[in-house]
PDB file of C-alpha atoms and ligand atoms in Angstrom:
ATOM      1  CA  UNK G   1     220.822 -99.643  -2.205  1.00  0.00           C
ATOM      2  CA  UNK G   2     220.928 -97.430  -5.122  1.00  0.00           C
ATOM      3  CA  UNK G   3     224.561 -97.105  -7.404  1.00  0.00           C
ATOM      4  CA  UNK G   4     225.269 -93.252  -7.354  1.00  0.00           C
ATOM      5  CA  UNK G   5     228.620 -93.701 -10.259  1.00  0.00           C
ATOM      6  CA  UNK G   6     231.210 -90.775 -10.412  1.00  0.00           C
ATOM      7  CA  UNK G   7     234.060 -92.181 -12.404  1.00  0.00           C
ATOM      8  CA  UNK G   8     234.572 -89.911 -15.232  1.00  0.00           C
ATOM      9  CA  UNK G   9     232.509 -92.463 -17.975  1.00  0.00           C
ATOM     10  CA  UNK G  10     228.963 -91.609 -16.439  1.00  0.00           C
ATOM     11  CA  UNK G  11     230.093 -87.951 -14.713  1.00  0.00           C
ATOM     12  CA  UNK G  12     231.261 -84.798 -16.116  1.00  0.00           C
ATOM     13  CA  UNK G  13     234.133 -85.038 -14.342  1.00  0.00           C
ATOM     14  CA  UNK G  14     235.092 -86.203 -10.738  1.00  0.00           C
ATOM     15  CA  UNK G  15     234.803 -83.923  -7.975  1.00  0.00           C
ATOM     16  CA  UNK G  16     233.951 -80.666  -9.865  1.00  0.00           C
ATOM     17  CA  UNK G  17     231.063 -78.722  -8.887  1.00  0.00           C
ATOM     18  CA  UNK G  18     228.807 -79.528 -11.573  1.00  0.00           C
ATOM     19  CA  UNK G  19     229.699 -83.605 -11.239  1.00  0.00           C
ATOM     20  CA  UNK G  20     228.644 -83.023  -7.446  1.00  0.00           C
ATOM     21  CA  UNK G  21     225.256 -81.522  -8.584  1.00  0.00           C
ATOM     22  CA  UNK G  22     224.702 -84.131 -10.791  1.00  0.00           C
ATOM     23  CA  UNK G  23     224.398 -86.896  -8.033  1.00  0.00           C
ATOM     24  CA  UNK G  24     222.606 -84.689  -5.214  1.00  0.00           C
ATOM     25  CA  UNK G  25     219.571 -84.346  -8.139  1.00  0.00           C
ATOM     26  CA  UNK G  26     220.650 -88.228  -9.307  1.00  0.00           C
ATOM     27  CA  UNK G  27     220.083 -89.039  -4.967  1.00  0.00           C
ATOM     28  CA  UNK G  28     217.476 -86.734  -4.923  1.00  0.00           C
ATOM     29  CA  UNK G  29     215.814 -89.305  -7.741  1.00  0.00           C
ATOM     30  CA  UNK G  30     217.180 -92.340  -5.577  1.00  0.00           C
ATOM     31  CA  UNK G  31     214.958 -91.157  -2.349  1.00  0.00           C
ATOM     32  CA  UNK G  32     211.981 -90.158  -4.072  1.00  0.00           C
ATOM     33  CA  UNK G  33     211.985 -93.134  -5.316  1.00  0.00           C
ATOM     34  CA  UNK G  34     212.793 -95.728  -2.360  1.00  0.00           C
ATOM     35  CA  UNK G  35     216.163 -96.010  -2.006  1.00  0.00           C
ATOM     36  CA  UNK G  36     217.584 -97.379   2.343  1.00  0.00           C
ATOM     37  CA  UNK G  37     221.388 -95.921   0.775  1.00  0.00           C
ATOM     38  CA  UNK G  38     222.917 -94.687  -1.557  1.00  0.00           C
ATOM     39  CA  UNK G  39     226.163 -96.368  -2.659  1.00  0.00           C
ATOM     40  CA  UNK G  40     229.284 -93.803  -4.266  1.00  0.00           C
ATOM     41  CA  UNK G  41     232.011 -95.705  -6.565  1.00  0.00           C
ATOM     42  CA  UNK G  42     234.944 -94.425  -7.901  1.00  0.00           C
ATOM     43  CA  UNK G  43     236.542 -96.912  -9.126  1.00  0.00           C
ATOM     44  CA  UNK G  44     235.209 -98.913 -12.580  1.00  0.00           C
ATOM     45  CA  UNK G  45     235.927-102.836 -12.174  1.00  0.00           C
ATOM     46  CA  UNK G  46     234.691-103.628 -15.210  1.00  0.00           C
ATOM     47  CA  UNK G  47     236.687-105.775 -16.555  1.00  0.00           C
ATOM     48  CA  UNK G  48     239.958-104.210 -18.383  1.00  0.00           C
ATOM     49  CA  UNK G  49     239.492-101.345 -15.747  1.00  0.00           C
ATOM     50  CA  UNK G  50     242.383-100.947 -14.589  1.00  0.00           C
ATOM     51  CA  UNK G  51     243.101 -99.152 -10.626  1.00  0.00           C
ATOM     52  CA  UNK G  52     242.528 -95.589 -10.754  1.00  0.00           C
ATOM     53  CA  UNK G  53     245.156 -93.839  -7.151  1.00  0.00           C
ATOM     54  CA  UNK G  54     244.152 -93.178  -4.005  1.00  0.00           C
ATOM     55  CA  UNK G  55     243.969 -89.358  -5.278  1.00  0.00           C
ATOM     56  CA  UNK G  56     242.343 -90.016  -7.968  1.00  0.00           C
ATOM     57  CA  UNK G  57     239.459 -91.634  -6.127  1.00  0.00           C
ATOM     58  CA  UNK G  58     239.329 -89.658  -3.479  1.00  0.00           C
ATOM     59  CA  UNK G  59     238.306 -87.446  -5.751  1.00  0.00           C
ATOM     60  CA  UNK G  60     236.070 -88.121  -6.974  1.00  0.00           C
ATOM     61  CA  UNK G  61     234.521 -89.405  -4.343  1.00  0.00           C
ATOM     62  CA  UNK G  62     234.888 -87.781  -0.975  1.00  0.00           C
ATOM     63  CA  UNK G  63     233.522 -84.978  -1.928  1.00  0.00           C
ATOM     64  CA  UNK G  64     230.110 -86.549  -3.188  1.00  0.00           C
ATOM     65  CA  UNK G  65     229.535 -88.621   0.038  1.00  0.00           C
ATOM     66  CA  UNK G  66     230.859 -85.149   2.266  1.00  0.00           C
ATOM     67  CA  UNK G  67     227.172 -83.157  -0.716  1.00  0.00           C
ATOM     68  CA  UNK G  68     224.689 -86.318  -0.124  1.00  0.00           C
ATOM     69  CA  UNK G  69     225.735 -86.360   3.974  1.00  0.00           C
ATOM     70  CA  UNK G  70     224.785 -82.161   4.749  1.00  0.00           C
ATOM     71  CA  UNK G  71     221.969 -82.017   2.467  1.00  0.00           C
ATOM     72  CA  UNK G  72     220.776 -85.573   2.965  1.00  0.00           C
ATOM     73  CA  UNK G  73     219.477 -87.949   6.173  1.00  0.00           C
ATOM     74  CA  UNK G  74     220.510 -91.422   4.216  1.00  0.00           C
ATOM     75  CA  UNK G  75     223.024 -93.625   4.324  1.00  0.00           C
ATOM     76  CA  UNK G  76     226.218 -93.725   2.331  1.00  0.00           C
ATOM     77  CA  UNK G  77     227.720 -96.431   0.969  1.00  0.00           C
ATOM     78  CA  UNK G  78     231.538 -96.796  -0.114  1.00  0.00           C
ATOM     79  CA  UNK G  79     232.264 -98.376  -2.525  1.00  0.00           C
ATOM     80  CA  UNK G  80     235.813 -98.950  -2.149  1.00  0.00           C
ATOM     81  CA  UNK G  81     238.835-101.046  -1.054  1.00  0.00           C
ATOM     82  CA  UNK G  82     241.124 -99.160  -0.152  1.00  0.00           C
ATOM     83  CA  UNK G  83     241.436 -97.885   3.418  1.00  0.00           C
ATOM     84  CA  UNK G  84     242.672 -94.327   2.940  1.00  0.00           C
ATOM     85  CA  UNK G  85     239.575 -93.723   1.106  1.00  0.00           C
ATOM     86  CA  UNK G  86     237.046 -95.453   3.066  1.00  0.00           C
ATOM     87  CA  UNK G  87     238.525 -93.010   6.318  1.00  0.00           C
ATOM     88  CA  UNK G  88     237.908 -90.010   4.543  1.00  0.00           C
ATOM     89  CA  UNK G  89     234.787 -90.615   3.184  1.00  0.00           C
ATOM     90  CA  UNK G  90     233.362 -91.339   7.047  1.00  0.00           C
ATOM     91  CA  UNK G  91     235.399 -89.230   7.991  1.00  0.00           C
ATOM     92  CA  UNK G  92     232.664 -86.785   6.196  1.00  0.00           C
ATOM     93  CA  UNK G  93     228.874 -88.516   6.916  1.00  0.00           C
ATOM     94  CA  UNK G  94     229.176 -91.890   5.144  1.00  0.00           C
ATOM     95  CA  UNK G  95     228.175 -94.792   7.508  1.00  0.00           C
ATOM     96  CA  UNK G  96     228.843 -98.174   5.732  1.00  0.00           C
ATOM     97  CA  UNK G  97     232.447 -99.713   3.358  1.00  0.00           C
ATOM     98  CA  UNK G  98     230.909-101.526   1.362  1.00  0.00           C
ATOM     99  CA  UNK G  99     234.150-103.310   0.039  1.00  0.00           C
ATOM    100  CA  UNK G 100     234.468-106.169  -2.821  1.00  0.00           C
ATOM    101  CA  UNK G 101     237.853-107.523  -2.002  1.00  0.00           C
ATOM    102  CA  UNK G 102     236.307-108.164   0.904  1.00  0.00           C
ATOM    103  CA  UNK G 103     239.906-106.526   2.915  1.00  0.00           C
ATOM    104  CA  UNK G 104     241.935-108.587   0.469  1.00  0.00           C
ATOM    105  CA  UNK G 105     243.492-105.853  -0.974  1.00  0.00           C
ATOM    106  CA  UNK G 106     243.751-103.710   2.492  1.00  0.00           C
ATOM    107  CA  UNK G 107     242.424-105.150   5.097  1.00  0.00           C
ATOM    108  CA  UNK G 108     243.944-101.651   7.336  1.00  0.00           C
ATOM    109  CA  UNK G 109     240.031-101.240   5.882  1.00  0.00           C
ATOM    110  CA  UNK G 110     238.170-103.057   8.685  1.00  0.00           C
ATOM    111  CA  UNK G 111     240.157-101.239  12.157  1.00  0.00           C
ATOM    112  CA  UNK G 112     238.922 -97.407   9.935  1.00  0.00           C
ATOM    113  CA  UNK G 113     235.281 -98.791  10.169  1.00  0.00           C
ATOM    114  CA  UNK G 114     236.277-100.346  13.879  1.00  0.00           C
ATOM    115  CA  UNK G 115     236.770 -96.493  14.869  1.00  0.00           C
ATOM    116  CA  UNK G 116     233.604 -94.808  13.142  1.00  0.00           C
ATOM    117  CA  UNK G 117     231.452 -98.027  14.113  1.00  0.00           C
ATOM    118  CA  UNK G 118     230.093 -97.573  10.353  1.00  0.00           C
ATOM    119  CA  UNK G 119     229.569-100.710   8.668  1.00  0.00           C
ATOM    120  CA  UNK G 120     230.800-102.799   6.116  1.00  0.00           C
ATOM    121  CA  UNK G 121     229.796-105.425   3.373  1.00  0.00           C
ATOM    122  CA  UNK G 122     231.880-108.048   3.055  1.00  0.00           C
ATOM    123  CA  UNK G 123     231.636-109.067  -0.305  1.00  0.00           C
ATOM    124  CA  UNK G 124     233.184-112.157  -2.352  1.00  0.00           C
ATOM    125  CA  UNK G 125     235.354-111.792  -5.009  1.00  0.00           C
ATOM    126  CA  UNK G 126     238.627-113.984  -6.791  1.00  0.00           C
ATOM    127  CA  UNK G 127     242.207-112.489  -8.025  1.00  0.00           C
ATOM    128  CA  UNK G 128     243.263-109.286  -8.010  1.00  0.00           C
ATOM    129  CA  UNK G 129     242.366-106.259  -9.713  1.00  0.00           C
ATOM    130  CA  UNK G 130     242.802-106.456 -13.083  1.00  0.00           C
ATOM    131  CA  UNK G 131     242.174-109.939 -13.252  1.00  0.00           C
ATOM    132  CA  UNK G 132     238.700-110.435 -11.294  1.00  0.00           C
ATOM    133  CA  UNK G 133     236.958-110.971 -13.870  1.00  0.00           C
ATOM    134  CA  UNK G 134     238.776-113.649 -15.727  1.00  0.00           C
ATOM    135  CA  UNK G 135     239.010-115.893 -13.392  1.00  0.00           C
ATOM    136  CA  UNK G 136     239.439-119.652 -14.262  1.00  0.00           C
ATOM    137  CA  UNK G 137     235.938-120.927 -12.660  1.00  0.00           C
ATOM    138  CA  UNK G 138     236.368-122.882  -9.004  1.00  0.00           C
ATOM    139  CA  UNK G 139     234.271-126.434  -8.919  1.00  0.00           C
ATOM    140  CA  UNK G 140     231.814-124.852  -5.924  1.00  0.00           C
ATOM    141  CA  UNK G 141     231.138-121.407  -6.095  1.00  0.00           C
ATOM    142  CA  UNK G 142     229.241-121.970  -2.734  1.00  0.00           C
ATOM    143  CA  UNK G 143     232.129-123.851  -0.653  1.00  0.00           C
ATOM    144  CA  UNK G 144     234.092-121.086  -2.376  1.00  0.00           C
ATOM    145  CA  UNK G 145     231.747-118.168  -0.592  1.00  0.00           C
ATOM    146  CA  UNK G 146     231.571-119.370   2.130  1.00  0.00           C
ATOM    147  CA  UNK G 147     235.228-119.905   2.944  1.00  0.00           C
ATOM    148  CA  UNK G 148     236.074-116.734   1.995  1.00  0.00           C
ATOM    149  CA  UNK G 149     233.006-115.440   4.416  1.00  0.00           C
ATOM    150  CA  UNK G 150     234.223-117.142   7.332  1.00  0.00           C
ATOM    151  CA  UNK G 151     237.828-115.329   6.402  1.00  0.00           C
ATOM    152  CA  UNK G 152     236.494-111.986   5.890  1.00  0.00           C
ATOM    153  CA  UNK G 153     234.076-111.877   9.007  1.00  0.00           C
ATOM    154  CA  UNK G 154     237.249-113.023  10.831  1.00  0.00           C
ATOM    155  CA  UNK G 155     239.106-111.385  10.004  1.00  0.00           C
ATOM    156  CA  UNK G 156     237.138-108.191  10.373  1.00  0.00           C
ATOM    157  CA  UNK G 157     236.012-109.338  14.069  1.00  0.00           C
ATOM    158  CA  UNK G 158     239.453-109.749  14.674  1.00  0.00           C
ATOM    159  CA  UNK G 159     240.219-106.557  13.663  1.00  0.00           C
ATOM    160  CA  UNK G 160     237.349-105.212  16.153  1.00  0.00           C
ATOM    161  CA  UNK G 161     234.195-105.094  14.055  1.00  0.00           C
ATOM    162  CA  UNK G 162     231.807-105.833  15.089  1.00  0.00           C
ATOM    163  CA  UNK G 163     229.398-108.852  14.466  1.00  0.00           C
ATOM    164  CA  UNK G 164     225.976-106.437  14.406  1.00  0.00           C
ATOM    165  CA  UNK G 165     227.881-103.985  11.605  1.00  0.00           C
ATOM    166  CA  UNK G 166     228.647-107.221   8.879  1.00  0.00           C
ATOM    167  CA  UNK G 167     226.359-107.359   5.999  1.00  0.00           C
ATOM    168  CA  UNK G 168     227.901-110.447   3.262  1.00  0.00           C
ATOM    169  CA  UNK G 169     227.352-110.783  -0.711  1.00  0.00           C
ATOM    170  CA  UNK G 170     228.029-112.838  -3.154  1.00  0.00           C
ATOM    171  CA  UNK G 171     229.942-110.492  -5.322  1.00  0.00           C
ATOM    172  CA  UNK G 172     227.219-111.776  -8.461  1.00  0.00           C
ATOM    173  CA  UNK G 173     229.654-111.645 -11.442  1.00  0.00           C
ATOM    174  CA  UNK G 174     233.656-111.499 -10.331  1.00  0.00           C
ATOM    175  CA  UNK G 175     235.052-114.179 -10.505  1.00  0.00           C
ATOM    176  CA  UNK G 176     232.118-116.515 -11.597  1.00  0.00           C
ATOM    177  CA  UNK G 177     231.077-117.879 -14.726  1.00  0.00           C
ATOM    178  CA  UNK G 178     227.470-117.447 -16.113  1.00  0.00           C
ATOM    179  CA  UNK G 179     226.208-120.382 -14.549  1.00  0.00           C
ATOM    180  CA  UNK G 180     227.716-120.454 -11.269  1.00  0.00           C
ATOM    181  CA  UNK G 181     226.137-116.348 -10.710  1.00  0.00           C
ATOM    182  CA  UNK G 182     222.341-118.069 -11.310  1.00  0.00           C
ATOM    183  CA  UNK G 183     223.659-120.926  -8.881  1.00  0.00           C
ATOM    184  CA  UNK G 184     224.217-118.966  -6.630  1.00  0.00           C
ATOM    185  CA  UNK G 185     221.110-116.790  -6.929  1.00  0.00           C
ATOM    186  CA  UNK G 186     219.566-119.876  -6.938  1.00  0.00           C
ATOM    187  CA  UNK G 187     221.530-121.573  -3.793  1.00  0.00           C
ATOM    188  CA  UNK G 188     221.376-118.530  -1.822  1.00  0.00           C
ATOM    189  CA  UNK G 189     218.694-119.608   0.419  1.00  0.00           C
ATOM    190  CA  UNK G 190     222.176-121.301   1.369  1.00  0.00           C
ATOM    191  CA  UNK G 191     224.723-119.540   2.025  1.00  0.00           C
ATOM    192  CA  UNK G 192     221.152-116.903   3.773  1.00  0.00           C
ATOM    193  CA  UNK G 193     221.278-120.158   6.541  1.00  0.00           C
ATOM    194  CA  UNK G 194     224.497-120.690   6.979  1.00  0.00           C
ATOM    195  CA  UNK G 195     225.388-117.642   7.932  1.00  0.00           C
ATOM    196  CA  UNK G 196     222.224-115.718   9.917  1.00  0.00           C
ATOM    197  CA  UNK G 197     223.910-113.184  11.704  1.00  0.00           C
ATOM    198  CA  UNK G 198     224.514-111.364   9.080  1.00  0.00           C
ATOM    199  CA  UNK G 199     222.543-109.484   5.960  1.00  0.00           C
ATOM    200  CA  UNK G 200     222.757-110.692   3.191  1.00  0.00           C
ATOM    201  CA  UNK G 201     223.060-108.213   0.168  1.00  0.00           C
ATOM    202  CA  UNK G 202     223.160-108.811  -3.752  1.00  0.00           C
ATOM    203  CA  UNK G 203     223.709-107.007  -6.857  1.00  0.00           C
ATOM    204  CA  UNK G 204     223.269-108.464  -9.773  1.00  0.00           C
ATOM    205  CA  UNK G 205     221.827-105.244 -11.983  1.00  0.00           C
ATOM    206  CA  UNK G 206     222.595-105.614 -15.482  1.00  0.00           C
ATOM    207  CA  UNK G 207     225.661-107.221 -14.553  1.00  0.00           C
ATOM    208  CA  UNK G 208     226.457-109.409 -18.062  1.00  0.00           C
ATOM    209  CA  UNK G 209     225.442-112.351 -17.009  1.00  0.00           C
ATOM    210  CA  UNK G 210     222.065-110.911 -17.565  1.00  0.00           C
ATOM    211  CA  UNK G 211     222.364-110.198 -21.112  1.00  0.00           C
ATOM    212  CA  UNK G 212     224.470-113.152 -21.854  1.00  0.00           C
ATOM    213  CA  UNK G 213     221.351-114.740 -20.973  1.00  0.00           C
ATOM    214  CA  UNK G 214     218.905-112.553 -23.378  1.00  0.00           C
ATOM    215  CA  UNK G 215     221.359-112.913 -26.381  1.00  0.00           C
ATOM    216  CA  UNK G 216     223.784-110.234 -25.763  1.00  0.00           C
ATOM    217  CA  UNK G 217     220.510-107.341 -24.561  1.00  0.00           C
ATOM    218  CA  UNK G 218     223.582-104.589 -23.679  1.00  0.00           C
ATOM    219  CA  UNK G 219     222.878-102.228 -20.329  1.00  0.00           C
ATOM    220  CA  UNK G 220     219.893-100.714 -21.376  1.00  0.00           C
ATOM    221  CA  UNK G 221     218.414-104.272 -22.328  1.00  0.00           C
ATOM    222  CA  UNK G 222     218.849-106.106 -18.408  1.00  0.00           C
ATOM    223  CA  UNK G 223     216.362-104.192 -16.508  1.00  0.00           C
ATOM    224  CA  UNK G 224     213.728-107.505 -16.392  1.00  0.00           C
ATOM    225  CA  UNK G 225     216.178-109.689 -15.677  1.00  0.00           C
ATOM    226  CA  UNK G 226     217.826-106.993 -13.335  1.00  0.00           C
ATOM    227  CA  UNK G 227     214.429-107.714 -11.911  1.00  0.00           C
ATOM    228  CA  UNK G 228     213.577-111.121 -12.146  1.00  0.00           C
ATOM    229  CA  UNK G 229     216.942-111.726 -10.314  1.00  0.00           C
ATOM    230  CA  UNK G 230     216.727-108.680  -7.685  1.00  0.00           C
ATOM    231  CA  UNK G 231     213.539-110.963  -7.150  1.00  0.00           C
ATOM    232  CA  UNK G 232     215.083-114.426  -6.772  1.00  0.00           C
ATOM    233  CA  UNK G 233     217.111-113.027  -4.100  1.00  0.00           C
ATOM    234  CA  UNK G 234     215.001-111.636  -1.721  1.00  0.00           C
ATOM    235  CA  UNK G 235     212.904-114.965  -2.044  1.00  0.00           C
ATOM    236  CA  UNK G 236     215.936-116.661  -0.976  1.00  0.00           C
ATOM    237  CA  UNK G 237     217.189-114.437   1.711  1.00  0.00           C
ATOM    238  CA  UNK G 238     218.614-111.188   0.536  1.00  0.00           C
ATOM    239  CA  UNK G 239     218.547-107.860   2.305  1.00  0.00           C
ATOM    240  CA  UNK G 240     219.386-105.079  -0.142  1.00  0.00           C
ATOM    241  CA  UNK G 241     219.624-105.559  -2.552  1.00  0.00           C
ATOM    242  CA  UNK G 242     221.864-103.213  -4.941  1.00  0.00           C
ATOM    243  CA  UNK G 243     220.096-101.451  -8.411  1.00  0.00           C
ATOM    244  CA  UNK G 244     220.612 -99.104 -10.357  1.00  0.00           C
ATOM    245  CA  UNK G 245     216.849 -98.657 -11.366  1.00  0.00           C
ATOM    246  CA  UNK G 246     215.125 -97.826  -8.179  1.00  0.00           C
ATOM    247  CA  UNK G 247     211.541 -97.598  -8.361  1.00  0.00           C
ATOM    248  CA  UNK G 248     210.874-100.685 -10.880  1.00  0.00           C
ATOM    249  CA  UNK G 249     213.687-102.717  -7.676  1.00  0.00           C
ATOM    250  CA  UNK G 250     211.432-100.419  -4.567  1.00  0.00           C
ATOM    251  CA  UNK G 251     208.322-101.798  -6.421  1.00  0.00           C
ATOM    252  CA  UNK G 252     209.282-105.733  -7.205  1.00  0.00           C
ATOM    253  CA  UNK G 253     210.762-105.903  -3.639  1.00  0.00           C
ATOM    254  CA  UNK G 254     207.720-104.497  -2.018  1.00  0.00           C
ATOM    255  CA  UNK G 255     205.491-107.809  -5.005  1.00  0.00           C
ATOM    256  CA  UNK G 256     207.729-110.040  -2.461  1.00  0.00           C
ATOM    257  CA  UNK G 257     207.982-109.506   0.433  1.00  0.00           C
ATOM    258  CA  UNK G 258     204.409-109.319   0.412  1.00  0.00           C
ATOM    259  CA  UNK G 259     204.713-112.496  -1.076  1.00  0.00           C
ATOM    260  CA  UNK G 260     206.742-113.562   1.748  1.00  0.00           C
ATOM    261  CA  UNK G 261     203.926-111.736   4.747  1.00  0.00           C
ATOM    262  CA  UNK G 262     201.591-115.034   3.473  1.00  0.00           C
ATOM    263  CA  UNK G 263     204.278-117.494   4.277  1.00  0.00           C
TER     264      UNK G 263
HETATM  265  C1  7PM J 301     231.129-105.550 -13.697  1.00  0.00           C
HETATM  266  C2  7PM J 301     231.367-106.023 -12.465  1.00  0.00           C
HETATM  267  C3  7PM J 301     231.288-103.948 -13.924  1.00  0.00           C
HETATM  268  C4  7PM J 301     230.352-105.693 -11.491  1.00  0.00           C
HETATM  269  C5  7PM J 301     230.166-103.326 -12.332  1.00  0.00           C
HETATM  270  C6  7PM J 301     230.010-104.156 -11.653  1.00  0.00           C
HETATM  271  C7  7PM J 301     228.655-105.499  -6.459  1.00  0.00           C
HETATM  272  C8  7PM J 301     229.554-104.027  -5.834  1.00  0.00           C
HETATM  273  C9  7PM J 301     230.151-103.435  -7.904  1.00  0.00           C
HETATM  274  C10 7PM J 301     227.918-105.936  -5.889  1.00  0.00           C
HETATM  275  C11 7PM J 301     228.255-105.157  -3.971  1.00  0.00           C
HETATM  276  C12 7PM J 301     228.096-103.218 -10.757  1.00  0.00           C
HETATM  277  C13 7PM J 301     229.827-103.177 -10.155  1.00  0.00           C
HETATM  278  N1  7PM J 301     229.259-104.907  -8.402  1.00  0.00           N
HETATM  279  N2  7PM J 301     229.281-103.919  -3.914  1.00  0.00           N
HETATM  280  N3  7PM J 301     230.151-103.121  -6.552  1.00  0.00           N
HETATM  281  N4  7PM J 301     227.962-105.659  -4.687  1.00  0.00           N
HETATM  282  N5  7PM J 301     228.169-104.493  -2.303  1.00  0.00           N
HETATM  283  O1  7PM J 301     227.620-103.207 -10.955  1.00  0.00           O
HETATM  284  O2  7PM J 301     227.690-107.260  -6.685  1.00  0.00           O
HETATM  285  O3  7PM J 301     228.068-101.435 -10.237  1.00  0.00           O
HETATM  286  S1  7PM J 301     230.366-102.991 -10.053  1.00  0.00           S
END
């Protein structure tokens, strides 16, 4: 899953023709590099960022989603926690909703996903939007994520989402200590075994826990760490990895798959 940011800090300005063209060029490259899904996000979830309005997010995301769906064959997922953004995106060609709140912010996302028979990623996170990255760590992160998965799955299925449409994600970097991010990767196999029906998605790409372990490496200096952590996630049963560096990640995952083939 290739990460396509359409926040103003990463692009010309949301919704403009220049930004849509930038996005299409990037998608063309991601596809050539082996991406299977394009994840379009218009709301930065960086520590300290505040929420954008529904209209703002729709203006950034929807023209890009529509343009990608028209021009390419690849499934588009939309990184949003707002049902209105999800609904417009699905109408214009998105096939997957990637909800970093796991239905905590807007459970109507499940209704919208069910009505369109869209894929739905339920990611674990803790706290309200502004406080997601400053949560006091819980004691047992594996138990916490597991409990949250059960709640989110029950909400989704209760609102009509087919179990085959659901993907789970441990939410690396969201309300976890650096050690807990590592623990989730080390013990991912247990969560995969506890939820065997649902594919597991993992996103470690360039995240700050990698920088912390590498003496403060900036985002551009986190490629090796991103690949090492993606490799562990795949080894421990992840079916999808979310990444900025598509070529390198696809190559790493190919090696992992080849090794797994020898089990
Ligand atoms: C700070 C923390 C800055 C996290 C940026 C981010 C995930 C996601 C994001 C993930 C799924 C980023 C993220 N992370 N969706 N959206 N899983 N499903 O690095 O791990 O892009 S935002």
